Every structure is written in C-alpha cells, then in structure tokens.
Amino acid sequence: MRFQAFLLKYAEIGVKGKNRYVFEEALEKQVKIHLNKVGGEFAVSRINGRIYCEAKSDYDYDEVIEELQKVFGVVGICPVTHVEDKSVEGIMEAAVKFVGENYDDKNFTFKVDTRRANKSYPKTSMEVDADVGEALLNAYPEMKVDVHNPEVWLHIELREQVFMYSKIIKGAGGLPLGTNGKGLLLLSGGFDSPVAGYMVSKRGVYIDAIYFNAPPYTSDRAKQKVIDLAKALSKYTGPINLHIINFTDIQMAIYEKCPHDELTIIMRRYMMKIAERIAADTKDCFGLITGESIGQVASQTLKSLFTTDDAVHFPVYRPLIGFDKQEIIDKAEEIGTAEISILPYEDCCTIFVAKHPVTKPNLNVIKKSELNLSDVIDDLLEKAIETDEVIDIRV
Amino acid sequence: MCKMQAYLDNAATTRVDPVVVELMDKIYKEDYGNPSSLHKMGFAAEQYVVDALNVFSGKLKWKRKNVVFTSGGTESNNTAIIGTALFKESRGKHIITSAVEHSSVSEPLNFLEKRGWEVERLSTDDKGCVDPEELREKLRPDTVLTSVMHVNNEIGSIQPVEELGKIIKDKAPECFFHVDDIQGFGKVKLDVKAANVDFLSVSSHKIHGPKGAGLLYFSDRASHIPPLMYGGGQQNGMRSGTLNVPGIAGFAKAAGIMLDSIDENYEKARELKDYFVSEVLKTEDTAVNGGDSASPYIISLLVRGVRAEVLLHALEDRGVYVSAGSACSSHKKHTSDTLKAIGLKDNEAESVIRLSLCRYTEKAELDHALESLNEVIPSLRRFKRR
C-alpha cells in the first residue's frame, strides 16, 4: 500500500457561511457512499476543512481514485503517505523516500510546507521545512528550492499522525449531493440530456428522470438504452427514479389533429406538462431539467424554447444552453454516457418529426392548433400519467 | 402481454430440438474429453465426432474426408471464398456471384474486390432468381469461383443451382462452385453431386441444432484450399482448433432428423405457407415477394404504408415474432440489396417483414399472426412518415 490515506479538498463549501456544516456533512456522507462501492475499508473523517479517508485495509488505487472523482464537491484528491517514525529524523528520511518513489525525474523546483496542528511537536513548522528541504537537497542534488512558484509542493502535516502528500488529482468539483433538493430530468436517448443531468447534479442536486416511450414506434431496445443511460448517470448523481411514460396515444392525436410542421413543438409542450405533473408529485423537486442548447434543432430556437416554457409553471433548467454539440459530446465521453447514447435505436422524438418543422413558432398559433385536441387531451394526459412505470436506478 | 405466442423468425434462428439438448447435456457433463487426447476420455469424445461425420456420409453419401466442421455458416462461407481466392490467385482473379447473397458471402467478396479481384454480380428477376444464361455469358477462362446461394434468406427464392453447376462444368470446368445452403439445408433438397458443387455451407442453428456449429462440404478437387485457421492441425489441418464436440454432435443429430423428414416437413410448410399467403393477401395493399416457387419456409410480406420495424414491434406486443426485411434506423439507413434486386423501391423495401416457418410451426400460430396483422395494420397506417 503506497498511500495510506486520501485527503480530499473542497472549494466553495469553504466560503459558505453558517450553514457550512450542512455542506461538509453532506460531502462526508457522499464520500462514504462512494467508498463503500470499492473494495477495501476506509475511515472517513473531517480535518481542518478537508476530508480525510484513511485506508484500513488493502485497496485498488486506480479504482479508489476513479470513484472519488465521481463525488461532487471534491476539487482535489491527494494521495497521502503516513510517516511511522515521527521524529524529525524520521520525517526527513520519509521525505527522501517519498520523493524517490513518486518522482522518477528529480530535476524540478520544490517547496516544503509543514503544518503543525499538534502544537506539542518539539520543532516549529519552519524548522521542519528547513530540515526536510536540506535532506532532500542532499539526497537529490538536481532538485532546486523555489519558495514562490515551486513545481512540486511537498506538504507535511504534524498531527497525532504525521503524513505527507504532494500530488493533487483533479476532482469533479461542484457541491455535494443532498444540499440542493431535486430536479426532474427529461431524459431521451441522445447525447444532451444525460450531460444536462450531470451538470445540474454537480451543483448538489439529486436527479429523477422521465422518459417518453412510444411503442410500437419505439422498441424495448430504445427503452433499455435509456435505463442504461440512467445507470451510467447514477454513478455520479446517486439513485434515480426513472419514470417511463407511454406517449403513443398523445403523439398519434397530435399527429392526426395538428399541423405537421408544429408536431415537435406541440409534442414537447405536452411532455413538459406531464413532466411537471410528475415533478409536482415528487418530494423536494423544484425544477425540470432539459438538454436543450440554443439553435441546435428547430425546437431549440429561443422562440421555440419560449413556446415550450409557456406550457409549464415549473422553472426549466437548461445547463447546456450555451454549449456547442461537440462540447456536449466531449463531456458525454468524459462521464461515460456517450458510448450508450451513440446506439442507434430511435426514440419518439426522431420518429414523429416533420421534414420542415417550424423554427419560429408563434405561441398563439400553437395554442390555436392545440385547440384541435381540446376534447381529448385532458383524458389522454391522465391516461399517459397512469402508465407511469417507475424504475429504481442505483449502482 | 398476450398468452398466445407465434415464433415466426426461424430463418434467424430456431428452437433447439430437445433430443439434441439431451445429447449435448450428456457430452458436457460426462464425455467432456478433448478428442485429441490420447486417453479413453479423448477417445470417447472422438467417437461423437465420428458419429457426426457418419450422419452426413450416411444420409447424403458425402465422403467423410470431404466435411470440415466450423463455427457456423459465416465461417463456412469465408473458408470457401477466401480459401479459393488464395488457392487460385495465380490462375485468375475473376469471381461471379449474385446480387442477393447473404452478407457472409457478399462481404468477403467485397474484401477481395478491394484487393484487386474482379467480382461480377448476377442480376435477378422480380422473384429473386438469377438467369443461368447470364452466368454462361459471364463465365471466363480466368473465373476461379462462382458463389450463388441455394435458398435466399430474405425472400426464400430458390436458385437453379443444378443448372448453374452444369453450365460451370460445361463452360469453365476449372471454376469452383460454392453454394451457401444455410437456409436450404434439411429443408429444400439439393444434390451436391448432380449440381457439381465444390463447396456447400451449412449452419446448425437454422435446423434446430445449437449455435456455434456448422460445416463446409468440399469436393475432392477443392480439398487443397488453404485453411483460415492455423494451429494444432485438427480436421486434417483444414480447421485447427479443439473440436466443439457437443456442438458438432448436436448439429449432426439435428441434421439427421431434418434429413429424415425433409419431404413431410416440406409438404407441411407448403400447406401452411399457401394458407397464410391466401389469407394475408385479403388485406388491402399487401404483396408476397418471391413468387410461388420460393421456399415454403420463408414468407416475405410487403405491407404498404407501414414501416416494417414498427409493425414488428406491434406484432411483438401480441407475441408474434418476425423480422424486418430491411434494417434501418435513424442513424444509418441501409436498404436491403435483395429487396432492391427484385425491384422494390426504397419505401417499399422499408415495409417488408419476413415470417419464417419451421417444422414445429402450427396453423394456430399463423392464425394468431394473421389476426394480429389485421388488428395492427389499420391503426399503423394512420401514421405515415413524411
């Protein structure tokens, strides 16, 4: 075991005011949940505005780092080496060994930064800095000291335990889950919506999801694809209640009674209405989340988004609004949803689409078209909501 | 979900015959030796392979040395095509095939074409059959291989294999003749000797045997082609790799049963197909591809104004399992070459489903399929993609 612990750093939580402890407790809880998924035992505690995860058994380094990188709220992960012999000589020796093991090429500038939390330690932090620095320079003459802008920052902490670390691995950032309620994600099979769910969840928001199914126009494979996407997402967002709604009858009604160039926009308005109903029945749920970005397709012009938003009272969060398609795909690759999104099964959005849909829908015109549905739509919406199949997604 | 089920996708794969499962189960559990091992467990396993060979030599009068067991139809087709190309490279690089082959034939040929071989494809009539006279015209002294399937997997058309074989022998006697018989073996009779066939590809899982097994029959003169697999030299060096004893034994068992009952099964399938076709054509705007001469085991049904994939899912909801004649999706659209070859337009090809029968198929299943079709077609026709 090369590293006996991991020190997790967080950023924004540090500046929170009186409710700072809420964020810290949530983060500690999330770290524990994630570490439970990997092999090995860890003791998780909070020290001085950081989270300390001490390994109590053997573990797989890569697996642990990968899992910790999924915890929202963590900005940096530092692999920590414990020093058994706590005397200054012991620390000097450990530092030489530490650099020897972790850096093949010793031609770099460095600085030693000691923190003395244990005030009874016989030497001051400055003295430890100097002693360790000297020991390193003697052992590795190619190393150079630079106290202003060092390439390697060797941190030593003198506590009940003495430990050192120098590397900071980038974490997911954001805020810990459970500090910001819940949002309902409109999840399709594409690249965008899973990324949108990730982005919002990253700000500490739990996610539920809703998918509109249109059998027999869509297949079991399309549905399974969405379940798989939700599973991939829940590695970051925690458990997801995935609602599956049968949308076929509404789609057919729109198809038969409304102008075809308005199909998509009207369809989206009813999807939003159903999503809002589900969201209203979900505890702590305060918003809808979609993967739209301005101008990507006809239904995502500002005018279309305006028309879609008119259908609901709930706020609609669109974290990808300013993203380009390639930026979205890059993010999807990074979080592991791209390989699922790329599977070719059709969803209802791609099947019932006009050749030339309206790009600048007029709200009044759309509302007038919807009047054609007035005698059936309430009933159809109720029936669609009755088909709600909830799948508990957790990994 | 409906209680009544109708599995009508037997050209995709079939249910394994229970006696086959029983035999394989015994081999997996008791006689699991490697036939190459010298001890008696190895000997016992080897006997199953000998028995399997005896099924084919006994019932079809093939010589045992003219059979190599493979992992299935795709490997058999590849072995014949790539093997012939390598073997005959110095003689000529001209190959003739048809426009309606399965991808396990057309793709290895495309591979060769990209590497400098000249591949010519025989056109078909509107029933999917090639014209033997076109073959006669196209055969040249440097034609090293003609590869034409026996029964088409999509529309069931039966190629005049015997006639083609005679023309090859007459016009280009050095040319090898490969026949993909994956949809025909055990179902539609074919005599490899009368048709002068050099290679015949057979798959196990299309005839109620296990997946992962098949064979390639080859004539004496074709036995010199190089193998695709190199290694321990099993099967006279034609196909290295530990023999899949349970697969081979199960395959042979299934093949024996099919060959013994080929005539009565054919008659039954004929009656069922005739019945189904006469009933289904009562539905407006439908047509059956392949004509009366097509295999009774395959029904290619055009339902105008309905997308095959959607129809397939609607039928599946009612327990009826079929295939779409042409695979397509929003991301890639590929219209079937076969359906194009018989002259269907793109929008027609997208409206073709395939129902395929087997010896277990009952009239009640077809009635259920008919009923389901009549139920779903009108509502699906309400929606047309623009």
PDB file of N, CA and C in Angstrom, chain A residues 91-168:
ATOM      1  N   ILE A  91      11.021  11.973   9.769  1.00  0.00           N
ATOM      2  CA  ILE A  91      10.303  12.699   8.720  1.00  0.00           C
ATOM      3  C   ILE A  91      11.242  12.983   7.537  1.00  0.00           C
ATOM      4  N   MET A  92      12.494  13.361   7.860  1.00  0.00           N
ATOM      5  CA  MET A  92      13.461  13.641   6.793  1.00  0.00           C
ATOM      6  C   MET A  92      13.685  12.399   5.929  1.00  0.00           C
ATOM      7  N   GLU A  93      13.862  11.295   6.616  1.00  0.00           N
ATOM      8  CA  GLU A  93      14.092  10.035   5.903  1.00  0.00           C
ATOM      9  C   GLU A  93      12.874   9.674   5.029  1.00  0.00           C
ATOM     10  N   ALA A  94      11.679   9.862   5.621  1.00  0.00           N
ATOM     11  CA  ALA A  94      10.445   9.533   4.892  1.00  0.00           C
ATOM     12  C   ALA A  94      10.275  10.422   3.669  1.00  0.00           C
ATOM     13  N   ALA A  95      10.667  11.701   3.804  1.00  0.00           N
ATOM     14  CA  ALA A  95      10.519  12.634   2.678  1.00  0.00           C
ATOM     15  C   ALA A  95      11.430  12.215   1.524  1.00  0.00           C
ATOM     16  N   VAL A  96      12.662  11.798   1.858  1.00  0.00           N
ATOM     17  CA  VAL A  96      13.599  11.359   0.822  1.00  0.00           C
ATOM     18  C   VAL A  96      13.028  10.139   0.099  1.00  0.00           C
ATOM     19  N   LYS A  97      12.485   9.218   0.888  1.00  0.00           N
ATOM     20  CA  LYS A  97      11.901   8.006   0.294  1.00  0.00           C
ATOM     21  C   LYS A  97      10.668   8.357  -0.564  1.00  0.00           C
ATOM     22  N   PHE A  98       9.861   9.288  -0.035  1.00  0.00           N
ATOM     23  CA  PHE A  98       8.641   9.708  -0.725  1.00  0.00           C
ATOM     24  C   PHE A  98       8.959  10.268  -2.110  1.00  0.00           C
ATOM     25  N   VAL A  99       9.930  11.178  -2.149  1.00  0.00           N
ATOM     26  CA  VAL A  99      10.308  11.775  -3.447  1.00  0.00           C
ATOM     27  C   VAL A  99      10.915  10.712  -4.349  1.00  0.00           C
ATOM     28  N   GLY A 100      11.715   9.844  -3.768  1.00  0.00           N
ATOM     29  CA  GLY A 100      12.333   8.777  -4.553  1.00  0.00           C
ATOM     30  C   GLY A 100      11.293   7.890  -5.222  1.00  0.00           C
ATOM     31  N   GLU A 101      10.234   7.582  -4.495  1.00  0.00           N
ATOM     32  CA  GLU A 101       9.208   6.676  -5.031  1.00  0.00           C
ATOM     33  C   GLU A 101       8.270   7.354  -6.028  1.00  0.00           C
ATOM     34  N   ASN A 102       8.016   8.660  -5.810  1.00  0.00           N
ATOM     35  CA  ASN A 102       6.968   9.301  -6.597  1.00  0.00           C
ATOM     36  C   ASN A 102       7.448  10.112  -7.790  1.00  0.00           C
ATOM     37  N   TYR A 103       8.746  10.388  -7.829  1.00  0.00           N
ATOM     38  CA  TYR A 103       9.253  11.205  -8.939  1.00  0.00           C
ATOM     39  C   TYR A 103      10.465  10.531  -9.565  1.00  0.00           C
ATOM     40  N   ASP A 104      10.316  10.085 -10.815  1.00  0.00           N
ATOM     41  CA  ASP A 104      11.430   9.443 -11.497  1.00  0.00           C
ATOM     42  C   ASP A 104      12.488  10.485 -11.844  1.00  0.00           C
ATOM     43  N   ASP A 105      12.051  11.602 -12.385  1.00  0.00           N
ATOM     44  CA  ASP A 105      12.966  12.665 -12.768  1.00  0.00           C
ATOM     45  C   ASP A 105      12.983  13.704 -11.633  1.00  0.00           C
ATOM     46  N   LYS A 106      14.133  13.889 -11.026  1.00  0.00           N
ATOM     47  CA  LYS A 106      14.189  14.760  -9.834  1.00  0.00           C
ATOM     48  C   LYS A 106      14.554  16.199 -10.208  1.00  0.00           C
ATOM     49  N   ASN A 107      14.608  16.469 -11.498  1.00  0.00           N
ATOM     50  CA  ASN A 107      15.006  17.803 -11.919  1.00  0.00           C
ATOM     51  C   ASN A 107      13.803  18.748 -11.885  1.00  0.00           C
ATOM     52  N   PHE A 108      13.423  19.191 -10.660  1.00  0.00           N
ATOM     53  CA  PHE A 108      12.292  20.122 -10.546  1.00  0.00           C
ATOM     54  C   PHE A 108      12.515  21.036  -9.345  1.00  0.00           C
ATOM     55  N   THR A 109      11.754  22.132  -9.314  1.00  0.00           N
ATOM     56  CA  THR A 109      11.815  23.032  -8.164  1.00  0.00           C
ATOM     57  C   THR A 109      10.771  22.603  -7.151  1.00  0.00           C
ATOM     58  N   PHE A 110      11.051  22.858  -5.864  1.00  0.00           N
ATOM     59  CA  PHE A 110      10.106  22.398  -4.847  1.00  0.00           C
ATOM     60  C   PHE A 110      10.090  23.339  -3.639  1.00  0.00           C
ATOM     61  N   LYS A 111       9.090  23.091  -2.840  1.00  0.00           N
ATOM     62  CA  LYS A 111       8.980  23.811  -1.577  1.00  0.00           C
ATOM     63  C   LYS A 111       8.389  22.843  -0.566  1.00  0.00           C
ATOM     64  N   VAL A 112       8.877  22.894   0.678  1.00  0.00           N
ATOM     65  CA  VAL A 112       8.287  22.076   1.736  1.00  0.00           C
ATOM     66  C   VAL A 112       7.351  22.977   2.537  1.00  0.00           C
ATOM     67  N   ASP A 113       6.166  22.491   2.804  1.00  0.00           N
ATOM     68  CA  ASP A 113       5.193  23.295   3.550  1.00  0.00           C
ATOM     69  C   ASP A 113       4.645  22.463   4.705  1.00  0.00           C
ATOM     70  N   THR A 114       5.081  22.767   5.903  1.00  0.00           N
ATOM     71  CA  THR A 114       4.671  21.970   7.057  1.00  0.00           C
ATOM     72  C   THR A 114       3.551  22.676   7.812  1.00  0.00           C
ATOM     73  N   ARG A 115       2.604  21.895   8.257  1.00  0.00           N
ATOM     74  CA  ARG A 115       1.509  22.421   9.051  1.00  0.00           C
ATOM     75  C   ARG A 115       1.578  21.725  10.412  1.00  0.00           C
ATOM     76  N   ARG A 116       1.680  22.488  11.482  1.00  0.00           N
ATOM     77  CA  ARG A 116       1.839  21.870  12.797  1.00  0.00           C
ATOM     78  C   ARG A 116       0.531  22.003  13.563  1.00  0.00           C
ATOM     79  N   ALA A 117      -0.320  21.009  13.443  1.00  0.00           N
ATOM     80  CA  ALA A 117      -1.581  21.044  14.178  1.00  0.00           C
ATOM     81  C   ALA A 117      -1.338  20.572  15.608  1.00  0.00           C
ATOM     82  N   ASN A 118      -0.384  19.677  15.769  1.00  0.00           N
ATOM     83  CA  ASN A 118      -0.014  19.176  17.082  1.00  0.00           C
ATOM     84  C   ASN A 118       1.030  20.130  17.671  1.00  0.00           C
ATOM     85  N   LYS A 119       0.557  21.091  18.493  1.00  0.00           N
ATOM     86  CA  LYS A 119       1.430  22.169  18.937  1.00  0.00           C
ATOM     87  C   LYS A 119       2.511  21.686  19.908  1.00  0.00           C
ATOM     88  N   SER A 120       2.376  20.445  20.384  1.00  0.00           N
ATOM     89  CA  SER A 120       3.397  19.963  21.306  1.00  0.00           C
ATOM     90  C   SER A 120       4.593  19.361  20.558  1.00  0.00           C
ATOM     91  N   TYR A 121       4.523  19.398  19.233  1.00  0.00           N
ATOM     92  CA  TYR A 121       5.650  18.848  18.481  1.00  0.00           C
ATOM     93  C   TYR A 121       6.900  19.669  18.775  1.00  0.00           C
ATOM     94  N   PRO A 122       8.050  19.005  19.027  1.00  0.00           N
ATOM     95  CA  PRO A 122       9.233  19.731  19.521  1.00  0.00           C
ATOM     96  C   PRO A 122       9.809  20.758  18.539  1.00  0.00           C
ATOM     97  N   LYS A 123       9.505  20.683  17.278  1.00  0.00           N
ATOM     98  CA  LYS A 123      10.065  21.686  16.361  1.00  0.00           C
ATOM     99  C   LYS A 123       8.941  22.491  15.711  1.00  0.00           C
ATOM    100  N   THR A 124       9.230  23.710  15.316  1.00  0.00           N
ATOM    101  CA  THR A 124       8.223  24.531  14.650  1.00  0.00           C
ATOM    102  C   THR A 124       8.111  24.086  13.198  1.00  0.00           C
ATOM    103  N   SER A 125       7.075  24.533  12.560  1.00  0.00           N
ATOM    104  CA  SER A 125       6.875  24.135  11.171  1.00  0.00           C
ATOM    105  C   SER A 125       8.014  24.670  10.285  1.00  0.00           C
ATOM    106  N   MET A 126       8.472  25.885  10.576  1.00  0.00           N
ATOM    107  CA  MET A 126       9.573  26.452   9.796  1.00  0.00           C
ATOM    108  C   MET A 126      10.833  25.593   9.907  1.00  0.00           C
ATOM    109  N   GLU A 127      11.089  25.131  11.112  1.00  0.00           N
ATOM    110  CA  GLU A 127      12.285  24.296  11.328  1.00  0.00           C
ATOM    111  C   GLU A 127      12.165  22.976  10.576  1.00  0.00           C
ATOM    112  N   VAL A 128      10.964  22.410  10.596  1.00  0.00           N
ATOM    113  CA  VAL A 128      10.767  21.153   9.864  1.00  0.00           C
ATOM    114  C   VAL A 128      10.951  21.391   8.367  1.00  0.00           C
ATOM    115  N   ASP A 129      10.387  22.504   7.862  1.00  0.00           N
ATOM    116  CA  ASP A 129      10.563  22.857   6.444  1.00  0.00           C
ATOM    117  C   ASP A 129      12.051  22.854   6.087  1.00  0.00           C
ATOM    118  N   ALA A 130      12.838  23.537   6.913  1.00  0.00           N
ATOM    119  CA  ALA A 130      14.262  23.689   6.613  1.00  0.00           C
ATOM    120  C   ALA A 130      14.990  22.351   6.667  1.00  0.00           C
ATOM    121  N   ASP A 131      14.703  21.562   7.704  1.00  0.00           N
ATOM    122  CA  ASP A 131      15.383  20.271   7.845  1.00  0.00           C
ATOM    123  C   ASP A 131      15.058  19.329   6.682  1.00  0.00           C
ATOM    124  N   VAL A 132      13.780  19.260   6.349  1.00  0.00           N
ATOM    125  CA  VAL A 132      13.378  18.342   5.266  1.00  0.00           C
ATOM    126  C   VAL A 132      13.936  18.828   3.935  1.00  0.00           C
ATOM    127  N   GLY A 133      13.887  20.146   3.728  1.00  0.00           N
ATOM    128  CA  GLY A 133      14.428  20.714   2.487  1.00  0.00           C
ATOM    129  C   GLY A 133      15.896  20.356   2.326  1.00  0.00           C
ATOM    130  N   GLU A 134      16.633  20.485   3.386  1.00  0.00           N
ATOM    131  CA  GLU A 134      18.058  20.192   3.333  1.00  0.00           C
ATOM    132  C   GLU A 134      18.306  18.707   3.030  1.00  0.00           C
ATOM    133  N   ALA A 135      17.519  17.874   3.707  1.00  0.00           N
ATOM    134  CA  ALA A 135      17.667  16.426   3.490  1.00  0.00           C
ATOM    135  C   ALA A 135      17.420  16.073   2.028  1.00  0.00           C
ATOM    136  N   LEU A 136      16.410  16.720   1.436  1.00  0.00           N
ATOM    137  CA  LEU A 136      16.094  16.418   0.041  1.00  0.00           C
ATOM    138  C   LEU A 136      17.203  16.901  -0.889  1.00  0.00           C
ATOM    139  N   LEU A 137      17.722  18.091  -0.622  1.00  0.00           N
ATOM    140  CA  LEU A 137      18.787  18.628  -1.470  1.00  0.00           C
ATOM    141  C   LEU A 137      20.045  17.765  -1.391  1.00  0.00           C
ATOM    142  N   ASN A 138      20.295  17.230  -0.188  1.00  0.00           N
ATOM    143  CA  ASN A 138      21.459  16.352  -0.041  1.00  0.00           C
ATOM    144  C   ASN A 138      21.257  15.057  -0.806  1.00  0.00           C
ATOM    145  N   ALA A 139      20.025  14.530  -0.744  1.00  0.00           N
ATOM    146  CA  ALA A 139      19.758  13.232  -1.381  1.00  0.00           C
ATOM    147  C   ALA A 139      19.682  13.363  -2.896  1.00  0.00           C
ATOM    148  N   TYR A 140      19.077  14.460  -3.363  1.00  0.00           N
ATOM    149  CA  TYR A 140      18.867  14.634  -4.808  1.00  0.00           C
ATOM    150  C   TYR A 140      19.406  16.005  -5.214  1.00  0.00           C
ATOM    151  N   PRO A 141      20.668  16.081  -5.578  1.00  0.00           N
ATOM    152  CA  PRO A 141      21.275  17.384  -5.886  1.00  0.00           C
ATOM    153  C   PRO A 141      20.584  18.092  -7.053  1.00  0.00           C
ATOM    154  N   GLU A 142      19.885  17.355  -7.943  1.00  0.00           N
ATOM    155  CA  GLU A 142      19.262  18.032  -9.087  1.00  0.00           C
ATOM    156  C   GLU A 142      18.005  18.810  -8.684  1.00  0.00           C
ATOM    157  N   MET A 143      17.469  18.567  -7.497  1.00  0.00           N
ATOM    158  CA  MET A 143      16.304  19.331  -7.037  1.00  0.00           C
ATOM    159  C   MET A 143      16.722  20.737  -6.638  1.00  0.00           C
ATOM    160  N   LYS A 144      15.800  21.716  -6.891  1.00  0.00           N
ATOM    161  CA  LYS A 144      16.102  23.108  -6.528  1.00  0.00           C
ATOM    162  C   LYS A 144      14.945  23.682  -5.725  1.00  0.00           C
ATOM    163  N   VAL A 145      15.271  24.523  -4.761  1.00  0.00           N
ATOM    164  CA  VAL A 145      14.227  25.143  -3.950  1.00  0.00           C
ATOM    165  C   VAL A 145      13.672  26.367  -4.673  1.00  0.00           C
ATOM    166  N   ASP A 146      12.357  26.514  -4.644  1.00  0.00           N
ATOM    167  CA  ASP A 146      11.722  27.748  -5.126  1.00  0.00           C
ATOM    168  C   ASP A 146      10.518  27.989  -4.223  1.00  0.00           C
ATOM    169  N   VAL A 147      10.632  28.939  -3.320  1.00  0.00           N
ATOM    170  CA  VAL A 147       9.556  29.102  -2.333  1.00  0.00           C
ATOM    171  C   VAL A 147       8.378  29.898  -2.891  1.00  0.00           C
ATOM    172  N   HIS A 148       8.556  30.530  -4.071  1.00  0.00           N
ATOM    173  CA  HIS A 148       7.468  31.360  -4.601  1.00  0.00           C
ATOM    174  C   HIS A 148       6.584  30.606  -5.583  1.00  0.00           C
ATOM    175  N   ASN A 149       7.249  29.878  -6.466  1.00  0.00           N
ATOM    176  CA  ASN A 149       6.461  29.223  -7.518  1.00  0.00           C
ATOM    177  C   ASN A 149       6.998  27.815  -7.782  1.00  0.00           C
ATOM    178  N   PRO A 150       6.927  26.945  -6.789  1.00  0.00           N
ATOM    179  CA  PRO A 150       7.543  25.630  -6.946  1.00  0.00           C
ATOM    180  C   PRO A 150       6.732  24.723  -7.875  1.00  0.00           C
ATOM    181  N   GLU A 151       7.439  23.815  -8.553  1.00  0.00           N
ATOM    182  CA  GLU A 151       6.718  22.824  -9.385  1.00  0.00           C
ATOM    183  C   GLU A 151       6.104  21.746  -8.501  1.00  0.00           C
ATOM    184  N   VAL A 152       6.806  21.393  -7.435  1.00  0.00           N
ATOM    185  CA  VAL A 152       6.276  20.379  -6.516  1.00  0.00           C
ATOM    186  C   VAL A 152       6.172  20.984  -5.131  1.00  0.00           C
ATOM    187  N   TRP A 153       5.033  20.809  -4.530  1.00  0.00           N
ATOM    188  CA  TRP A 153       4.750  21.383  -3.227  1.00  0.00           C
ATOM    189  C   TRP A 153       4.617  20.194  -2.279  1.00  0.00           C
ATOM    190  N   LEU A 154       5.624  19.974  -1.448  1.00  0.00           N
ATOM    191  CA  LEU A 154       5.566  18.830  -0.535  1.00  0.00           C
ATOM    192  C   LEU A 154       4.927  19.270   0.780  1.00  0.00           C
ATOM    193  N   HIS A 155       3.729  18.746   1.027  1.00  0.00           N
ATOM    194  CA  HIS A 155       3.012  19.110   2.242  1.00  0.00           C
ATOM    195  C   HIS A 155       3.284  18.090   3.334  1.00  0.00           C
ATOM    196  N   ILE A 156       3.593  18.604   4.524  1.00  0.00           N
ATOM    197  CA  ILE A 156       3.775  17.721   5.682  1.00  0.00           C
ATOM    198  C   ILE A 156       2.819  18.198   6.753  1.00  0.00           C
ATOM    199  N   GLU A 157       2.084  17.286   7.329  1.00  0.00           N
ATOM    200  CA  GLU A 157       1.181  17.685   8.414  1.00  0.00           C
ATOM    201  C   GLU A 157       1.570  16.948   9.687  1.00  0.00           C
ATOM    202  N   LEU A 158       1.727  17.704  10.741  1.00  0.00           N
ATOM    203  CA  LEU A 158       2.085  17.118  12.032  1.00  0.00           C
ATOM    204  C   LEU A 158       0.830  17.092  12.894  1.00  0.00           C
ATOM    205  N   ARG A 159       0.229  15.935  12.973  1.00  0.00           N
ATOM    206  CA  ARG A 159      -0.953  15.764  13.805  1.00  0.00           C
ATOM    207  C   ARG A 159      -0.675  14.611  14.741  1.00  0.00           C
ATOM    208  N   GLU A 160      -1.732  13.977  15.273  1.00  0.00           N
ATOM    209  CA  GLU A 160      -1.475  12.740  16.018  1.00  0.00           C
ATOM    210  C   GLU A 160      -0.683  11.798  15.145  1.00  0.00           C
ATOM    211  N   GLN A 161      -1.076  11.837  13.866  1.00  0.00           N
ATOM    212  CA  GLN A 161      -0.302  11.119  12.869  1.00  0.00           C
ATOM    213  C   GLN A 161       0.518  12.135  12.094  1.00  0.00           C
ATOM    214  N   VAL A 162       1.609  11.688  11.547  1.00  0.00           N
ATOM    215  CA  VAL A 162       2.366  12.579  10.676  1.00  0.00           C
ATOM    216  C   VAL A 162       2.246  12.030   9.260  1.00  0.00           C
ATOM    217  N   PHE A 163       1.852  12.900   8.322  1.00  0.00           N
ATOM    218  CA  PHE A 163       1.733  12.407   6.945  1.00  0.00           C
ATOM    219  C   PHE A 163       2.193  13.459   5.951  1.00  0.00           C
ATOM    220  N   MET A 164       2.468  13.000   4.743  1.00  0.00           N
ATOM    221  CA  MET A 164       2.891  13.930   3.693  1.00  0.00           C
ATOM    222  C   MET A 164       2.221  13.588   2.368  1.00  0.00           C
ATOM    223  N   TYR A 165       2.061  14.618   1.536  1.00  0.00           N
ATOM    224  CA  TYR A 165       1.494  14.426   0.200  1.00  0.00           C
ATOM    225  C   TYR A 165       2.001  15.542  -0.692  1.00  0.00           C
ATOM    226  N   SER A 166       1.983  15.275  -1.996  1.00  0.00           N
ATOM    227  CA  SER A 166       2.442  16.331  -2.902  1.00  0.00           C
ATOM    228  C   SER A 166       1.580  16.427  -4.160  1.00  0.00           C
ATOM    229  N   LYS A 167       0.891  15.368  -4.495  1.00  0.00           N
ATOM    230  CA  LYS A 167       0.118  15.396  -5.743  1.00  0.00           C
ATOM    231  C   LYS A 167      -1.346  15.707  -5.479  1.00  0.00           C
ATOM    232  N   ILE A 168      -1.919  16.490  -6.347  1.00  0.00           N
ATOM    233  CA  ILE A 168      -3.359  16.760  -6.254  1.00  0.00           C
ATOM    234  C   ILE A 168      -4.008  16.304  -7.554  1.00  0.00           C
TER     235      ILE A 168
END
